[in-house]
């Protein structure tokens, strides 16, 4: 089924792109909320968490109205750039999950390790990359998985922000299943489950602490 394969490909592209951007943005937001104190920080935290708590249909309609307002939904752009509105919507929806996980991870970090690194002559970037980033890594992996899985199978937000030629797998399945369940839908759904399980296993392996070297 060429249409189903195209929709599945679109979903994978959107999921990978949105996961990368959501992880980077979420990591920066989580680091910001953990390290700094600034006016209206509580209000900012509440505003940042809105995509988590508000209904998906509300966010989907709001994003659709915004994209129409700026002319993005009606722009005639080639593939894969026509997937841009969906990817941006998924990034906006997923990055708060990463931020929450990263910030929770950083709560247990001993800031004296940073001070010791700077005292030993490391630059701010070296301290971040060699001291703070390894501690953040499990949170980043868990946050990336939390961003990838909802992006891959999201229906509501995608339904409102998709345009012609930008149909994703969940939206395509919804349109096909109304005419009955067919073997190609079952096969594609099985592949989707396998990809999700594989991503979970990979995340668990990356989060596992390294084995001590012998000798």
mmCIF file with all atom_site columns, C-alpha atoms in Angstrom:
data_model
loop_
_atom_site.group_PDB
_atom_site.id
_atom_site.type_symbol
_atom_site.label_atom_id
_atom_site.label_alt_id
_atom_site.label_comp_id
_atom_site.label_asym_id
_atom_site.label_entity_id
_atom_site.label_seq_id
_atom_site.pdbx_PDB_ins_code
_atom_site.Cartn_x
_atom_site.Cartn_y
_atom_site.Cartn_z
_atom_site.occupancy
_atom_site.B_iso_or_equiv
_atom_site.pdbx_formal_charge
_atom_site.auth_seq_id
_atom_site.auth_comp_id
_atom_site.auth_asym_id
_atom_site.auth_atom_id
_atom_site.pdbx_PDB_model_num
ATOM 1   C CA . UNK A 1 1   ? 0.000   0.000  0.000  1.00 0.00 ? 1   UNK A CA 1
ATOM 2   C CA . UNK A 1 2   ? 1.951   2.991  -1.297 1.00 0.00 ? 2   UNK A CA 1
ATOM 3   C CA . UNK A 1 3   ? -0.236  5.549  0.523  1.00 0.00 ? 3   UNK A CA 1
ATOM 4   C CA . UNK A 1 4   ? 0.234   3.765  3.842  1.00 0.00 ? 4   UNK A CA 1
ATOM 5   C CA . UNK A 1 5   ? 3.997   3.530  3.321  1.00 0.00 ? 5   UNK A CA 1
ATOM 6   C CA . UNK A 1 6   ? 4.154   7.249  2.500  1.00 0.00 ? 6   UNK A CA 1
ATOM 7   C CA . UNK A 1 7   ? 2.156   8.118  5.625  1.00 0.00 ? 7   UNK A CA 1
ATOM 8   C CA . UNK A 1 8   ? 4.393   5.873  7.748  1.00 0.00 ? 8   UNK A CA 1
ATOM 9   C CA . UNK A 1 9   ? 7.494   7.530  6.299  1.00 0.00 ? 9   UNK A CA 1
ATOM 10  C CA . UNK A 1 10  ? 6.058   10.955 7.112  1.00 0.00 ? 10  UNK A CA 1
ATOM 11  C CA . UNK A 1 11  ? 5.419   9.879  10.701 1.00 0.00 ? 11  UNK A CA 1
ATOM 12  C CA . UNK A 1 12  ? 8.987   8.624  11.126 1.00 0.00 ? 12  UNK A CA 1
ATOM 13  C CA . UNK A 1 13  ? 10.507  11.814 9.686  1.00 0.00 ? 13  UNK A CA 1
ATOM 14  C CA . UNK A 1 14  ? 8.344   14.021 11.901 1.00 0.00 ? 14  UNK A CA 1
ATOM 15  C CA . UNK A 1 15  ? 9.073   11.898 14.976 1.00 0.00 ? 15  UNK A CA 1
ATOM 16  C CA . UNK A 1 16  ? 12.859  12.005 14.468 1.00 0.00 ? 16  UNK A CA 1
ATOM 17  C CA . UNK A 1 17  ? 12.961  15.739 13.722 1.00 0.00 ? 17  UNK A CA 1
ATOM 18  C CA . UNK A 1 18  ? 10.651  16.703 16.569 1.00 0.00 ? 18  UNK A CA 1
ATOM 19  C CA . UNK A 1 19  ? 12.534  14.436 19.001 1.00 0.00 ? 19  UNK A CA 1
ATOM 20  C CA . UNK A 1 20  ? 15.870  16.075 18.195 1.00 0.00 ? 20  UNK A CA 1
ATOM 21  C CA . UNK A 1 21  ? 14.567  19.625 18.556 1.00 0.00 ? 21  UNK A CA 1
ATOM 22  C CA . UNK A 1 22  ? 12.354  18.847 21.547 1.00 0.00 ? 22  UNK A CA 1
ATOM 23  C CA . UNK A 1 23  ? 15.276  17.194 23.351 1.00 0.00 ? 23  UNK A CA 1
ATOM 24  C CA . UNK A 1 24  ? 17.598  20.146 22.758 1.00 0.00 ? 24  UNK A CA 1
ATOM 25  C CA . UNK A 1 25  ? 14.993  22.759 23.723 1.00 0.00 ? 25  UNK A CA 1
ATOM 26  C CA . UNK A 1 26  ? 13.757  20.715 26.673 1.00 0.00 ? 26  UNK A CA 1
ATOM 27  C CA . UNK A 1 27  ? 17.304  20.213 27.953 1.00 0.00 ? 27  UNK A CA 1
ATOM 28  C CA . UNK A 1 28  ? 17.994  23.942 27.825 1.00 0.00 ? 28  UNK A CA 1
ATOM 29  C CA . UNK A 1 29  ? 14.705  24.769 29.565 1.00 0.00 ? 29  UNK A CA 1
ATOM 30  C CA . UNK A 1 30  ? 15.305  22.131 32.242 1.00 0.00 ? 30  UNK A CA 1
ATOM 31  C CA . UNK A 1 31  ? 18.819  23.448 32.829 1.00 0.00 ? 31  UNK A CA 1
ATOM 32  C CA . UNK A 1 32  ? 17.499  27.016 32.992 1.00 0.00 ? 32  UNK A CA 1
ATOM 33  C CA . UNK A 1 33  ? 14.838  26.164 35.574 1.00 0.00 ? 33  UNK A CA 1
ATOM 34  C CA . UNK A 1 34  ? 17.319  24.201 37.686 1.00 0.00 ? 34  UNK A CA 1
ATOM 35  C CA . UNK A 1 35  ? 20.220  26.623 37.675 1.00 0.00 ? 35  UNK A CA 1
ATOM 36  C CA . UNK A 1 36  ? 18.737  30.125 37.635 1.00 0.00 ? 36  UNK A CA 1
ATOM 37  C CA . UNK A 1 37  ? 16.349  32.132 39.753 1.00 0.00 ? 37  UNK A CA 1
ATOM 38  C CA . UNK A 1 38  ? 14.594  35.024 38.049 1.00 0.00 ? 38  UNK A CA 1
ATOM 39  C CA . UNK A 1 39  ? 11.409  37.095 38.453 1.00 0.00 ? 39  UNK A CA 1
ATOM 40  C CA . UNK A 1 40  ? 8.173   35.324 37.519 1.00 0.00 ? 40  UNK A CA 1
ATOM 41  C CA . UNK A 1 41  ? 9.946   31.945 37.448 1.00 0.00 ? 41  UNK A CA 1
ATOM 42  C CA . UNK A 1 42  ? 6.863   30.227 38.861 1.00 0.00 ? 42  UNK A CA 1
ATOM 43  C CA . UNK A 1 43  ? 4.673   31.764 36.167 1.00 0.00 ? 43  UNK A CA 1
ATOM 44  C CA . UNK A 1 44  ? 7.163   30.693 33.502 1.00 0.00 ? 44  UNK A CA 1
ATOM 45  C CA . UNK A 1 45  ? 7.144   27.114 34.810 1.00 0.00 ? 45  UNK A CA 1
ATOM 46  C CA . UNK A 1 46  ? 3.359   27.046 34.665 1.00 0.00 ? 46  UNK A CA 1
ATOM 47  C CA . UNK A 1 47  ? 3.316   28.501 31.152 1.00 0.00 ? 47  UNK A CA 1
ATOM 48  C CA . UNK A 1 48  ? 5.948   25.989 30.012 1.00 0.00 ? 48  UNK A CA 1
ATOM 49  C CA . UNK A 1 49  ? 3.874   23.076 31.340 1.00 0.00 ? 49  UNK A CA 1
ATOM 50  C CA . UNK A 1 50  ? 0.689   24.137 29.522 1.00 0.00 ? 50  UNK A CA 1
ATOM 51  C CA . UNK A 1 51  ? 1.135   21.688 26.590 1.00 0.00 ? 51  UNK A CA 1
ATOM 52  C CA . UNK A 1 52  ? 1.183   18.844 29.136 1.00 0.00 ? 52  UNK A CA 1
ATOM 53  C CA . UNK A 1 53  ? -2.020  19.764 30.953 1.00 0.00 ? 53  UNK A CA 1
ATOM 54  C CA . UNK A 1 54  ? -4.295  21.330 28.336 1.00 0.00 ? 54  UNK A CA 1
ATOM 55  C CA . UNK A 1 55  ? -6.413  19.016 26.138 1.00 0.00 ? 55  UNK A CA 1
ATOM 56  C CA . UNK A 1 56  ? -4.749  18.032 22.879 1.00 0.00 ? 56  UNK A CA 1
ATOM 57  C CA . UNK A 1 57  ? -7.755  19.141 20.849 1.00 0.00 ? 57  UNK A CA 1
ATOM 58  C CA . UNK A 1 58  ? -7.428  22.661 22.300 1.00 0.00 ? 58  UNK A CA 1
ATOM 59  C CA . UNK A 1 59  ? -3.759  22.827 21.387 1.00 0.00 ? 59  UNK A CA 1
ATOM 60  C CA . UNK A 1 60  ? -4.439  21.376 17.945 1.00 0.00 ? 60  UNK A CA 1
ATOM 61  C CA . UNK A 1 61  ? -7.107  23.956 17.124 1.00 0.00 ? 61  UNK A CA 1
ATOM 62  C CA . UNK A 1 62  ? -4.927  26.805 18.464 1.00 0.00 ? 62  UNK A CA 1
ATOM 63  C CA . UNK A 1 63  ? -1.927  25.718 16.385 1.00 0.00 ? 63  UNK A CA 1
ATOM 64  C CA . UNK A 1 64  ? -4.087  25.279 13.280 1.00 0.00 ? 64  UNK A CA 1
ATOM 65  C CA . UNK A 1 65  ? -5.439  28.819 13.682 1.00 0.00 ? 65  UNK A CA 1
ATOM 66  C CA . UNK A 1 66  ? -1.912  30.157 14.178 1.00 0.00 ? 66  UNK A CA 1
ATOM 67  C CA . UNK A 1 67  ? -0.524  28.380 11.116 1.00 0.00 ? 67  UNK A CA 1
ATOM 68  C CA . UNK A 1 68  ? -3.426  29.616 8.989  1.00 0.00 ? 68  UNK A CA 1
ATOM 69  C CA . UNK A 1 69  ? -2.852  33.130 10.290 1.00 0.00 ? 69  UNK A CA 1
ATOM 70  C CA . UNK A 1 70  ? 0.776   33.128 9.123  1.00 0.00 ? 70  UNK A CA 1
ATOM 71  C CA . UNK A 1 71  ? -0.115  31.367 5.865  1.00 0.00 ? 71  UNK A CA 1
ATOM 72  C CA . UNK A 1 72  ? 1.878   28.220 6.576  1.00 0.00 ? 72  UNK A CA 1
ATOM 73  C CA . UNK A 1 73  ? -1.012  25.779 6.199  1.00 0.00 ? 73  UNK A CA 1
ATOM 74  C CA . UNK A 1 74  ? -1.872  27.112 2.749  1.00 0.00 ? 74  UNK A CA 1
ATOM 75  C CA . UNK A 1 75  ? 1.692   27.489 1.446  1.00 0.00 ? 75  UNK A CA 1
ATOM 76  C CA . UNK A 1 76  ? 2.561   25.271 -1.499 1.00 0.00 ? 76  UNK A CA 1
ATOM 77  C CA . UNK A 1 77  ? 5.904   23.771 -0.474 1.00 0.00 ? 77  UNK A CA 1
ATOM 78  C CA . UNK A 1 78  ? 7.504   20.519 -1.652 1.00 0.00 ? 78  UNK A CA 1
ATOM 79  C CA . UNK A 1 79  ? 7.930   17.391 0.433  1.00 0.00 ? 79  UNK A CA 1
ATOM 80  C CA . UNK A 1 80  ? 9.292   17.074 3.144  1.00 0.00 ? 80  UNK A CA 1
ATOM 81  C CA . UNK A 1 81  ? 9.002   20.794 3.969  1.00 0.00 ? 81  UNK A CA 1
ATOM 82  C CA . UNK A 1 82  ? 5.218   20.477 3.913  1.00 0.00 ? 82  UNK A CA 1
ATOM 83  C CA . UNK A 1 83  ? 5.593   18.447 7.116  1.00 0.00 ? 83  UNK A CA 1
ATOM 84  C CA . UNK A 1 84  ? 6.900   21.559 8.890  1.00 0.00 ? 84  UNK A CA 1
ATOM 85  C CA . UNK A 1 85  ? 3.655   22.593 10.649 1.00 0.00 ? 85  UNK A CA 1
ATOM 86  C CA . UNK A 1 86  ? 3.199   19.119 12.116 1.00 0.00 ? 86  UNK A CA 1
ATOM 87  C CA . UNK A 1 87  ? 6.838   18.954 13.241 1.00 0.00 ? 87  UNK A CA 1
ATOM 88  C CA . UNK A 1 88  ? 6.627   22.379 14.917 1.00 0.00 ? 88  UNK A CA 1
ATOM 89  C CA . UNK A 1 89  ? 3.369   21.372 16.630 1.00 0.00 ? 89  UNK A CA 1
ATOM 90  C CA . UNK A 1 90  ? 4.963   18.163 17.917 1.00 0.00 ? 90  UNK A CA 1
ATOM 91  C CA . UNK A 1 91  ? 8.019   20.054 19.174 1.00 0.00 ? 91  UNK A CA 1
ATOM 92  C CA . UNK A 1 92  ? 5.770   22.470 21.080 1.00 0.00 ? 92  UNK A CA 1
ATOM 93  C CA . UNK A 1 93  ? 3.875   19.528 22.548 1.00 0.00 ? 93  UNK A CA 1
ATOM 94  C CA . UNK A 1 94  ? 6.866   17.319 23.429 1.00 0.00 ? 94  UNK A CA 1
ATOM 95  C CA . UNK A 1 95  ? 9.616   19.597 24.741 1.00 0.00 ? 95  UNK A CA 1
ATOM 96  C CA . UNK A 1 96  ? 7.947   20.193 28.163 1.00 0.00 ? 96  UNK A CA 1
ATOM 97  C CA . UNK A 1 97  ? 8.166   16.448 28.841 1.00 0.00 ? 97  UNK A CA 1
ATOM 98  C CA . UNK A 1 98  ? 11.919  16.579 28.244 1.00 0.00 ? 98  UNK A CA 1
ATOM 99  C CA . UNK A 1 99  ? 12.284  19.695 30.397 1.00 0.00 ? 99  UNK A CA 1
ATOM 100 C CA . UNK A 1 100 ? 10.464  18.096 33.339 1.00 0.00 ? 100 UNK A CA 1
ATOM 101 C CA . UNK A 1 101 ? 12.544  14.915 33.171 1.00 0.00 ? 101 UNK A CA 1
ATOM 102 C CA . UNK A 1 102 ? 15.872  16.753 32.806 1.00 0.00 ? 102 UNK A CA 1
ATOM 103 C CA . UNK A 1 103 ? 15.115  19.125 35.648 1.00 0.00 ? 103 UNK A CA 1
ATOM 104 C CA . UNK A 1 104 ? 14.103  16.248 37.908 1.00 0.00 ? 104 UNK A CA 1
ATOM 105 C CA . UNK A 1 105 ? 17.367  14.525 37.068 1.00 0.00 ? 105 UNK A CA 1
ATOM 106 C CA . UNK A 1 106 ? 19.450  17.625 37.827 1.00 0.00 ? 106 UNK A CA 1
ATOM 107 C CA . UNK A 1 107 ? 17.913  18.041 41.286 1.00 0.00 ? 107 UNK A CA 1
ATOM 108 C CA . UNK A 1 108 ? 20.224  15.291 42.544 1.00 0.00 ? 108 UNK A CA 1
ATOM 109 C CA . UNK A 1 109 ? 23.373  16.818 41.049 1.00 0.00 ? 109 UNK A CA 1
ATOM 110 C CA . UNK A 1 110 ? 26.137  17.899 43.437 1.00 0.00 ? 110 UNK A CA 1
ATOM 111 C CA . UNK A 1 111 ? 27.128  21.430 42.383 1.00 0.00 ? 111 UNK A CA 1
ATOM 112 C CA . UNK A 1 112 ? 30.434  21.044 44.199 1.00 0.00 ? 112 UNK A CA 1
ATOM 113 C CA . UNK A 1 113 ? 31.575  18.856 41.304 1.00 0.00 ? 113 UNK A CA 1
ATOM 114 C CA . UNK A 1 114 ? 31.244  21.855 38.991 1.00 0.00 ? 114 UNK A CA 1
ATOM 115 C CA . UNK A 1 115 ? 33.193  24.020 41.426 1.00 0.00 ? 115 UNK A CA 1
ATOM 116 C CA . UNK A 1 116 ? 35.941  21.419 41.675 1.00 0.00 ? 116 UNK A CA 1
ATOM 117 C CA . UNK A 1 117 ? 36.161  21.222 37.880 1.00 0.00 ? 117 UNK A CA 1
ATOM 118 C CA . UNK A 1 118 ? 36.495  24.999 37.562 1.00 0.00 ? 118 UNK A CA 1
ATOM 119 C CA . UNK A 1 119 ? 39.081  25.071 40.362 1.00 0.00 ? 119 UNK A CA 1
ATOM 120 C CA . UNK A 1 120 ? 41.138  22.509 38.445 1.00 0.00 ? 120 UNK A CA 1
ATOM 121 C CA . UNK A 1 121 ? 41.286  24.801 35.418 1.00 0.00 ? 121 UNK A CA 1
ATOM 122 C CA . UNK A 1 122 ? 38.423  23.522 33.240 1.00 0.00 ? 122 UNK A CA 1
ATOM 123 C CA . UNK A 1 123 ? 36.504  26.037 31.185 1.00 0.00 ? 123 UNK A CA 1
ATOM 124 C CA . UNK A 1 124 ? 32.754  26.478 31.513 1.00 0.00 ? 124 UNK A CA 1
ATOM 125 C CA . UNK A 1 125 ? 32.156  24.397 28.383 1.00 0.00 ? 125 UNK A CA 1
ATOM 126 C CA . UNK A 1 126 ? 34.558  21.641 29.523 1.00 0.00 ? 126 UNK A CA 1
ATOM 127 C CA . UNK A 1 127 ? 32.813  21.557 32.896 1.00 0.00 ? 127 UNK A CA 1
ATOM 128 C CA . UNK A 1 128 ? 29.423  21.219 31.238 1.00 0.00 ? 128 UNK A CA 1
ATOM 129 C CA . UNK A 1 129 ? 30.506  18.543 28.740 1.00 0.00 ? 129 UNK A CA 1
ATOM 130 C CA . UNK A 1 130 ? 32.627  16.405 31.092 1.00 0.00 ? 130 UNK A CA 1
ATOM 131 C CA . UNK A 1 131 ? 30.833  16.862 34.417 1.00 0.00 ? 131 UNK A CA 1
ATOM 132 C CA . UNK A 1 132 ? 27.230  17.988 33.990 1.00 0.00 ? 132 UNK A CA 1
ATOM 133 C CA . UNK A 1 133 ? 26.310  16.376 30.672 1.00 0.00 ? 133 UNK A CA 1
ATOM 134 C CA . UNK A 1 134 ? 27.156  12.786 31.731 1.00 0.00 ? 134 UNK A CA 1
ATOM 135 C CA . UNK A 1 135 ? 24.899  13.281 34.759 1.00 0.00 ? 135 UNK A CA 1
ATOM 136 C CA . UNK A 1 136 ? 22.128  14.646 32.518 1.00 0.00 ? 136 UNK A CA 1
ATOM 137 C CA . UNK A 1 137 ? 22.444  11.828 29.967 1.00 0.00 ? 137 UNK A CA 1
ATOM 138 C CA . UNK A 1 138 ? 19.912  9.378  31.492 1.00 0.00 ? 138 UNK A CA 1
ATOM 139 C CA . UNK A 1 139 ? 17.365  12.189 31.756 1.00 0.00 ? 139 UNK A CA 1
ATOM 140 C CA . UNK A 1 140 ? 18.017  13.260 28.179 1.00 0.00 ? 140 UNK A CA 1
ATOM 141 C CA . UNK A 1 141 ? 17.518  9.711  26.914 1.00 0.00 ? 141 UNK A CA 1
ATOM 142 C CA . UNK A 1 142 ? 14.320  9.249  28.902 1.00 0.00 ? 142 UNK A CA 1
ATOM 143 C CA . UNK A 1 143 ? 13.052  12.633 27.734 1.00 0.00 ? 143 UNK A CA 1
ATOM 144 C CA . UNK A 1 144 ? 13.869  11.841 24.109 1.00 0.00 ? 144 UNK A CA 1
ATOM 145 C CA . UNK A 1 145 ? 11.907  8.604  24.378 1.00 0.00 ? 145 UNK A CA 1
ATOM 146 C CA . UNK A 1 146 ? 8.974   10.496 25.912 1.00 0.00 ? 146 UNK A CA 1
ATOM 147 C CA . UNK A 1 147 ? 9.136   12.890 22.951 1.00 0.00 ? 147 UNK A CA 1
ATOM 148 C CA . UNK A 1 148 ? 9.572   10.240 20.246 1.00 0.00 ? 148 UNK A CA 1
ATOM 149 C CA . UNK A 1 149 ? 6.726   7.926  21.217 1.00 0.00 ? 149 UNK A CA 1
ATOM 150 C CA . UNK A 1 150 ? 3.914   10.535 21.447 1.00 0.00 ? 150 UNK A CA 1
ATOM 151 C CA . UNK A 1 151 ? 5.128   12.202 18.248 1.00 0.00 ? 151 UNK A CA 1
ATOM 152 C CA . UNK A 1 152 ? 5.092   8.924  16.349 1.00 0.00 ? 152 UNK A CA 1
ATOM 153 C CA . UNK A 1 153 ? 1.528   7.980  17.237 1.00 0.00 ? 153 UNK A CA 1
ATOM 154 C CA . UNK A 1 154 ? -0.121  11.364 17.878 1.00 0.00 ? 154 UNK A CA 1
ATOM 155 C CA . UNK A 1 155 ? -3.442  11.785 16.146 1.00 0.00 ? 155 UNK A CA 1
ATOM 156 C CA . UNK A 1 156 ? -5.347  14.792 17.525 1.00 0.00 ? 156 UNK A CA 1
ATOM 157 C CA . UNK A 1 157 ? -2.735  17.549 17.084 1.00 0.00 ? 157 UNK A CA 1
ATOM 158 C CA . UNK A 1 158 ? -1.565  16.021 13.800 1.00 0.00 ? 158 UNK A CA 1
ATOM 159 C CA . UNK A 1 159 ? -5.110  15.884 12.452 1.00 0.00 ? 159 UNK A CA 1
ATOM 160 C CA . UNK A 1 160 ? -5.557  19.641 12.900 1.00 0.00 ? 160 UNK A CA 1
ATOM 161 C CA . UNK A 1 161 ? -2.115  20.696 11.652 1.00 0.00 ? 161 UNK A CA 1
ATOM 162 C CA . UNK A 1 162 ? -1.735  18.399 8.638  1.00 0.00 ? 162 UNK A CA 1
ATOM 163 C CA . UNK A 1 163 ? -2.340  19.694 5.142  1.00 0.00 ? 163 UNK A CA 1
ATOM 164 C CA . UNK A 1 164 ? -2.521  18.203 1.645  1.00 0.00 ? 164 UNK A CA 1
ATOM 165 C CA . UNK A 1 165 ? 0.279   15.730 1.074  1.00 0.00 ? 165 UNK A CA 1
ATOM 166 C CA . UNK A 1 166 ? 1.297   15.683 4.739  1.00 0.00 ? 166 UNK A CA 1
ATOM 167 C CA . UNK A 1 167 ? -0.803  12.794 6.008  1.00 0.00 ? 167 UNK A CA 1
ATOM 168 C CA . UNK A 1 168 ? 0.794   10.789 8.819  1.00 0.00 ? 168 UNK A CA 1
ATOM 169 C CA . UNK A 1 169 ? 0.322   7.162  9.782  1.00 0.00 ? 169 UNK A CA 1
ATOM 170 C CA . UNK A 1 170 ? -2.269  7.658  12.579 1.00 0.00 ? 170 UNK A CA 1
ATOM 171 C CA . UNK A 1 171 ? -4.369  9.974  10.396 1.00 0.00 ? 171 UNK A CA 1
ATOM 172 C CA . UNK A 1 172 ? -4.148  7.572  7.441  1.00 0.00 ? 172 UNK A CA 1
ATOM 173 C CA . UNK A 1 173 ? -5.124  4.606  9.594  1.00 0.00 ? 173 UNK A CA 1
ATOM 174 C CA . UNK A 1 174 ? -8.102  6.557  10.919 1.00 0.00 ? 174 UNK A CA 1
ATOM 175 C CA . UNK A 1 175 ? -9.310  7.223  7.377  1.00 0.00 ? 175 UNK A CA 1
ATOM 176 C CA . UNK A 1 176 ? -8.806  3.589  6.335  1.00 0.00 ? 176 UNK A CA 1
ATOM 177 C CA . UNK A 1 177 ? -10.204 1.863  9.411  1.00 0.00 ? 177 UNK A CA 1
ATOM 178 C CA . UNK A 1 178 ? -13.638 3.399  8.846  1.00 0.00 ? 178 UNK A CA 1
ATOM 179 C CA . UNK A 1 179 ? -13.899 1.114  5.811  1.00 0.00 ? 179 UNK A CA 1
ATOM 180 C CA . UNK A 1 180 ? -12.781 -1.930 7.776  1.00 0.00 ? 180 UNK A CA 1
ATOM 181 C CA . UNK A 1 181 ? -9.590  -3.486 9.143  1.00 0.00 ? 181 UNK A CA 1
ATOM 182 C CA . UNK A 1 182 ? -7.305  -4.789 6.402  1.00 0.00 ? 182 UNK A CA 1
ATOM 183 C CA . UNK A 1 183 ? -4.091  -6.847 6.617  1.00 0.00 ? 183 UNK A CA 1
ATOM 184 C CA . UNK A 1 184 ? -1.909  -3.914 5.575  1.00 0.00 ? 184 UNK A CA 1
ATOM 185 C CA . UNK A 1 185 ? -3.170  -1.873 8.559  1.00 0.00 ? 185 UNK A CA 1
ATOM 186 C CA . UNK A 1 186 ? -2.393  -4.783 10.880 1.00 0.00 ? 186 UNK A CA 1
ATOM 187 C CA . UNK A 1 187 ? 1.084   -5.160 9.386  1.00 0.00 ? 187 UNK A CA 1
ATOM 188 C CA . UNK A 1 188 ? 1.877   -1.444 9.646  1.00 0.00 ? 188 UNK A CA 1
ATOM 189 C CA . UNK A 1 189 ? 0.571   -1.325 13.222 1.00 0.00 ? 189 UNK A CA 1
ATOM 190 C CA . UNK A 1 190 ? 2.797   -4.259 14.133 1.00 0.00 ? 190 UNK A CA 1
ATOM 191 C CA . UNK A 1 191 ? 5.811   -2.456 12.689 1.00 0.00 ? 191 UNK A CA 1
ATOM 192 C CA . UNK A 1 192 ? 4.883   0.639  14.712 1.00 0.00 ? 192 UNK A CA 1
ATOM 193 C CA . UNK A 1 193 ? 4.779   -1.426 17.905 1.00 0.00 ? 193 UNK A CA 1
ATOM 194 C CA . UNK A 1 194 ? 8.140   -3.026 17.086 1.00 0.00 ? 194 UNK A CA 1
ATOM 195 C CA . UNK A 1 195 ? 9.729   0.385  16.496 1.00 0.00 ? 195 UNK A CA 1
ATOM 196 C CA . UNK A 1 196 ? 8.391   1.655  19.825 1.00 0.00 ? 196 UNK A CA 1
ATOM 197 C CA . UNK A 1 197 ? 9.664   -1.432 21.665 1.00 0.00 ? 197 UNK A CA 1
ATOM 198 C CA . UNK A 1 198 ? 13.054  -1.167 19.941 1.00 0.00 ? 198 UNK A CA 1
ATOM 199 C CA . UNK A 1 199 ? 13.320  2.509  20.934 1.00 0.00 ? 199 UNK A CA 1
ATOM 200 C CA . UNK A 1 200 ? 12.487  1.597  24.540 1.00 0.00 ? 200 UNK A CA 1
ATOM 201 C CA . UNK A 1 201 ? 15.087  -1.180 24.646 1.00 0.00 ? 201 UNK A CA 1
ATOM 202 C CA . UNK A 1 202 ? 17.709  1.120  23.105 1.00 0.00 ? 202 UNK A CA 1
ATOM 203 C CA . UNK A 1 203 ? 16.933  3.825  25.663 1.00 0.00 ? 203 UNK A CA 1
ATOM 204 C CA . UNK A 1 204 ? 17.287  1.326  28.520 1.00 0.00 ? 204 UNK A CA 1
ATOM 205 C CA . UNK A 1 205 ? 20.628  0.112  27.178 1.00 0.00 ? 205 UNK A CA 1
ATOM 206 C CA . UNK A 1 206 ? 21.931  3.666  26.814 1.00 0.00 ? 206 UNK A CA 1
ATOM 207 C CA . UNK A 1 207 ? 20.806  4.484  30.355 1.00 0.00 ? 207 UNK A CA 1
ATOM 208 C CA . UNK A 1 208 ? 22.530  1.449  31.853 1.00 0.00 ? 208 UNK A CA 1
ATOM 209 C CA . UNK A 1 209 ? 25.723  2.316  33.756 1.00 0.00 ? 209 UNK A CA 1
ATOM 210 C CA . UNK A 1 210 ? 28.950  1.188  32.062 1.00 0.00 ? 210 UNK A CA 1
ATOM 211 C CA . UNK A 1 211 ? 30.378  -2.109 33.203 1.00 0.00 ? 211 UNK A CA 1
ATOM 212 C CA . UNK A 1 212 ? 33.611  -1.828 35.193 1.00 0.00 ? 212 UNK A CA 1
ATOM 213 C CA . UNK A 1 213 ? 36.656  -2.786 33.183 1.00 0.00 ? 213 UNK A CA 1
ATOM 214 C CA . UNK A 1 214 ? 38.560  -5.855 34.295 1.00 0.00 ? 214 UNK A CA 1
ATOM 215 C CA . UNK A 1 215 ? 42.069  -5.397 35.611 1.00 0.00 ? 215 UNK A CA 1
#
